[in-house]
Tab-separated table of C-alpha atoms in Angstrom:
chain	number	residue	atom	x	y	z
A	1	UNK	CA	-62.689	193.838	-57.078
A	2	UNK	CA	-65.558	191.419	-56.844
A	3	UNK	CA	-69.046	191.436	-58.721
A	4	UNK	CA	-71.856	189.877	-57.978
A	5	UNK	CA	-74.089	189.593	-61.411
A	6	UNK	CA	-77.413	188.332	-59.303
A	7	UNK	CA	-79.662	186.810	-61.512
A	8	UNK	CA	-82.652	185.947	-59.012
A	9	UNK	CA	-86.247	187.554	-59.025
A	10	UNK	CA	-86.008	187.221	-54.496
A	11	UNK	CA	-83.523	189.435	-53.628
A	12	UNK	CA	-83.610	187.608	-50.244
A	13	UNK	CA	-84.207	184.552	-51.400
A	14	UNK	CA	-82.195	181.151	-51.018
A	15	UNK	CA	-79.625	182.220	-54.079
A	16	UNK	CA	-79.086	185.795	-52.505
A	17	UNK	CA	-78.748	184.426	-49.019
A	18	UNK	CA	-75.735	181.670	-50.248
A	19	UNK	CA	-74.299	184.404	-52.265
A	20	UNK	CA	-73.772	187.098	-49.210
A	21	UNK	CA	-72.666	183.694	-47.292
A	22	UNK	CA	-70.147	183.481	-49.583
A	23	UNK	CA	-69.302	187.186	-49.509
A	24	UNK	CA	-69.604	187.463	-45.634
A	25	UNK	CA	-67.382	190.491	-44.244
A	26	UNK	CA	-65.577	190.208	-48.215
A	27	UNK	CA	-65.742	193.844	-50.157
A	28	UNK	CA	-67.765	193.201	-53.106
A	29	UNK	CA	-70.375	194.931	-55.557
A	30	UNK	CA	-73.779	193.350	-55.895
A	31	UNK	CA	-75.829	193.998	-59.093
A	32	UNK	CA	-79.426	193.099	-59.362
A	33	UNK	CA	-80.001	192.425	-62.750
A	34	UNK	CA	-83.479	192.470	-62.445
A	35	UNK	CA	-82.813	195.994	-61.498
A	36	UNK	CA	-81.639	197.126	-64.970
A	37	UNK	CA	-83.416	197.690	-68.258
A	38	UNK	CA	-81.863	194.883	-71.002
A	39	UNK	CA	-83.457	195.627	-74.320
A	40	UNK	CA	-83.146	192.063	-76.536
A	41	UNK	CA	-79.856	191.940	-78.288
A	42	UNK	CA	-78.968	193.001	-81.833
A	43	UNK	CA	-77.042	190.708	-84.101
A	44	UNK	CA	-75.495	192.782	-86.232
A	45	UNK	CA	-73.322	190.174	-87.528
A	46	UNK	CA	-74.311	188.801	-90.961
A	47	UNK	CA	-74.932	192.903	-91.693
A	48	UNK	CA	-71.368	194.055	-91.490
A	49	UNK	CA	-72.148	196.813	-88.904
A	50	UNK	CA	-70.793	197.333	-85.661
A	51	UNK	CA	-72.527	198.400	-82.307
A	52	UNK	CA	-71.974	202.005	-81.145
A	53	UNK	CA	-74.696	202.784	-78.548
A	54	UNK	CA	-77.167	201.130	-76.454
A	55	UNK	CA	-80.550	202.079	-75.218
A	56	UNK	CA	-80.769	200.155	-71.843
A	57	UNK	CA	-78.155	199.596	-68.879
A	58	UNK	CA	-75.791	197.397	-70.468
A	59	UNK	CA	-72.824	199.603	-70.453
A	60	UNK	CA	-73.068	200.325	-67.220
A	61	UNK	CA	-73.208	196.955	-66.246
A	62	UNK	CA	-70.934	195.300	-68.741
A	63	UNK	CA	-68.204	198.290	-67.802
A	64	UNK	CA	-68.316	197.558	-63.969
A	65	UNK	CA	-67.914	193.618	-65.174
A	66	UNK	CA	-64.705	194.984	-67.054
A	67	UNK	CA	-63.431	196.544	-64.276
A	68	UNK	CA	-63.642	193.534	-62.179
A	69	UNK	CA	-61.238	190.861	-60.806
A	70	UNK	CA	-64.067	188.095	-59.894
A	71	UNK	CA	-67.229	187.834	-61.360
A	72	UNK	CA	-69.744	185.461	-59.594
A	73	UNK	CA	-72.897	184.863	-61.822
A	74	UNK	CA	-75.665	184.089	-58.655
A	75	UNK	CA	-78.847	182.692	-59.960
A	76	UNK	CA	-81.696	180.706	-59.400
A	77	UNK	CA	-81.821	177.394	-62.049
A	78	UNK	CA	-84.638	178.445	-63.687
A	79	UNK	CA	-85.806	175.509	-66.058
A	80	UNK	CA	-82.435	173.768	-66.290
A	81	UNK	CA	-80.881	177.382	-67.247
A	82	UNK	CA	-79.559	180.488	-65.416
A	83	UNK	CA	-82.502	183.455	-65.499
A	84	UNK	CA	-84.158	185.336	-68.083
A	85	UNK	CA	-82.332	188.370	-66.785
A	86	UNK	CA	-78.877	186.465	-66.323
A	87	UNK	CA	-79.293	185.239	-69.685
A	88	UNK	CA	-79.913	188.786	-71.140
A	89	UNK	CA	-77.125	190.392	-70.287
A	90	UNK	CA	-74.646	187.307	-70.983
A	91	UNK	CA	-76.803	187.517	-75.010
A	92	UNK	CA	-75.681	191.020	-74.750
A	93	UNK	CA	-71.908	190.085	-75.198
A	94	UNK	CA	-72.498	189.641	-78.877
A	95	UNK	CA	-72.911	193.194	-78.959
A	96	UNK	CA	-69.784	193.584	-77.384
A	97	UNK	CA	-68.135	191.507	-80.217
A	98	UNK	CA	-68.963	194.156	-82.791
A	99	UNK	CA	-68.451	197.195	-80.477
A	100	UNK	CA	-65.371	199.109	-81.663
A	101	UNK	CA	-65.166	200.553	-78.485
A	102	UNK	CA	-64.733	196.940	-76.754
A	103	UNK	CA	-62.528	195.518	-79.702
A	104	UNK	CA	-60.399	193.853	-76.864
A	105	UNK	CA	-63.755	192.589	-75.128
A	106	UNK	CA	-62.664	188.662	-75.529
A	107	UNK	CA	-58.713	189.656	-74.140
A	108	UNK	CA	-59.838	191.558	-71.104
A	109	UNK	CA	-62.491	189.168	-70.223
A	110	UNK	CA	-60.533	186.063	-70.534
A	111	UNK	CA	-58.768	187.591	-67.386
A	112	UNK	CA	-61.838	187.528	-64.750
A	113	UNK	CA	-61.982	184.662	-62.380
A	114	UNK	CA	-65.293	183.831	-63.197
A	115	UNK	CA	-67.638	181.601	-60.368
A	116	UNK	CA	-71.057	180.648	-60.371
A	117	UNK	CA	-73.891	179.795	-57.696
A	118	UNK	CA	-76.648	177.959	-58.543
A	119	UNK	CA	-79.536	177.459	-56.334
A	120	UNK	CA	-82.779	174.695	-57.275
A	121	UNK	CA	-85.666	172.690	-55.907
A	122	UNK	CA	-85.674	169.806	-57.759
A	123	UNK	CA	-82.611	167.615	-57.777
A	124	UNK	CA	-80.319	170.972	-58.509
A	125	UNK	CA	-77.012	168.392	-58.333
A	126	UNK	CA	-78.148	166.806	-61.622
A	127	UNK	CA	-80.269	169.087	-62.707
A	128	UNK	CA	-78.430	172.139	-62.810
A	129	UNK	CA	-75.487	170.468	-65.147
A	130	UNK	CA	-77.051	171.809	-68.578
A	131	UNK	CA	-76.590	175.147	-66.859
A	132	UNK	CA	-73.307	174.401	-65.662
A	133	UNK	CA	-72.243	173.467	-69.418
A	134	UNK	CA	-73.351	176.164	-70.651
A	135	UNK	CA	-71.617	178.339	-68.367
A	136	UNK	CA	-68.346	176.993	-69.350
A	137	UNK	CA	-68.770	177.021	-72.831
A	138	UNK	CA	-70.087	180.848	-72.894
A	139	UNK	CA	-67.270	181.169	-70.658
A	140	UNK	CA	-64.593	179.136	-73.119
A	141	UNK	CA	-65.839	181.134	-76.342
A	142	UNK	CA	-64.271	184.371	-74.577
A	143	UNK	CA	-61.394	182.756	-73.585
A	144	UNK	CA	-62.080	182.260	-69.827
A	145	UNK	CA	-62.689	179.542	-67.589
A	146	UNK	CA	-65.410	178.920	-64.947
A	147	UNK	CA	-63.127	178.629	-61.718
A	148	UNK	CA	-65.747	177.037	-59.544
A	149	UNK	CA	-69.352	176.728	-59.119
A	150	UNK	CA	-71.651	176.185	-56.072
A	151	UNK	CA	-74.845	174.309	-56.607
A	152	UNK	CA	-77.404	174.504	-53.254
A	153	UNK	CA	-80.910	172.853	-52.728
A	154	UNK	CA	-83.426	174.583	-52.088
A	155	UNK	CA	-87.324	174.573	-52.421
A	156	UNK	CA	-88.820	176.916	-49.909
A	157	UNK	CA	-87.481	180.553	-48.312
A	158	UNK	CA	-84.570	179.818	-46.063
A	159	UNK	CA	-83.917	176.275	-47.090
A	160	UNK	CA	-80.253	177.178	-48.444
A	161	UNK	CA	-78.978	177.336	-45.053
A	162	UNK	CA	-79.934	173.533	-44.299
A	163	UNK	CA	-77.633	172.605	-47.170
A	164	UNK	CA	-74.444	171.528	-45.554
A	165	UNK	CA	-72.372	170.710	-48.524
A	166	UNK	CA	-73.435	174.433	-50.283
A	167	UNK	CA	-72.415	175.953	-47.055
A	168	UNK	CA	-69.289	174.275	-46.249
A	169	UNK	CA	-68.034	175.201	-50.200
A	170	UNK	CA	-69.488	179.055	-49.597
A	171	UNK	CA	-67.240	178.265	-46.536
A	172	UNK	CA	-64.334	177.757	-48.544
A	173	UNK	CA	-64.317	180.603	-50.985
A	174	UNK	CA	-65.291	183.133	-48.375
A	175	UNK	CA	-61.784	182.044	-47.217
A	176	UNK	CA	-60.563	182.250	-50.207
A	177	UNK	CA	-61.662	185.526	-50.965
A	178	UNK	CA	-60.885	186.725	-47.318
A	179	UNK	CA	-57.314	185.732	-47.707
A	180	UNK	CA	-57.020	187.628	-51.114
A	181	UNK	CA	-58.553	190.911	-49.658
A	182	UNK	CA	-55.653	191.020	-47.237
């Protein structure tokens, strides 16, 4: 199963239109994080206490994440980072950590074939590489790897589409994902 964690505040904007590119006749959930309710994250770790319930749509979210095969973080590069809303449920793994419930959170996750789409106005190729780092460290503390990541340009509605090189790779994992649906 694929998810789509969509991090962007358009939902038809230039990162949601290269993501469903991507996705294009491929079976796949989408999930609007700007949708949900993320309550900042409790670090509990210095306090010897675990995490036993939440207040906001985190479980939901983080279970249908678990459940996955692919996860594709889609956002926007919002000042050399992935979004607020992106960010606040990736925080939200620390919770996780200290969740008796998820005590094999790290394990499970470190078997998702994690992608990620990145979409910018302003020189997104070099500018998006702090975000890309930061991905793949996040990604390397859990013991998983970023497969592959798609950065587009650009600046106004519909501009994603004149991006060759961000459609010919959407190109490419569409097939990718069309072949492994089969």
């Amino acid at each position: 199963m694929i998810t789509v964690l969509f991090g962007g505040s358009r939902p038809e904007g230039n990162t949601a239109q290269l993501t469903k590119y991507v996705l294009e006749n491929v079976e796949h959930q989408w999930l609007d994080l700007t949708k949900y309710q993320l309550n900042p994250v409790r670090d509990v770790r210095h306090d010897n206490k675990n995490i036993e319930t939440y207040s906001d749509d985190y479980e939901q979210l983080i279970q249908t994440v678990l459940d996955s095969d692919v996860v594709i973080f889609a956002s926007p590069v919002y000042w050399y980072s992935v979004s607020a809303s992106m960010k606040a449920f990736i925080d939200h793994w620390s919770e996780s950590m200290v969740d008796p419930r998820y005590s094999d959170f790290k394990e499970v996750m470190s078997k998702k074939e994690f992608r990620l789409i990145l979409v910018g106005g302003d020189c997104p190729k070099v500018k998006a590489k702090p975000c890309i780092a930061q991905m793949k460290y996040t990604l390397e503390f859990i013991g998983g790897e970023l497969a592959g990541y798609i950065v587009g340009t650009a600046e106004r509605p519909g501009d994603i589409m004149k991006d060759t090189y961000a459609l010919e790779r959407a190109k490419e994992w569409n097939n990718k994902f069309s072949q492994s649906n089969s």
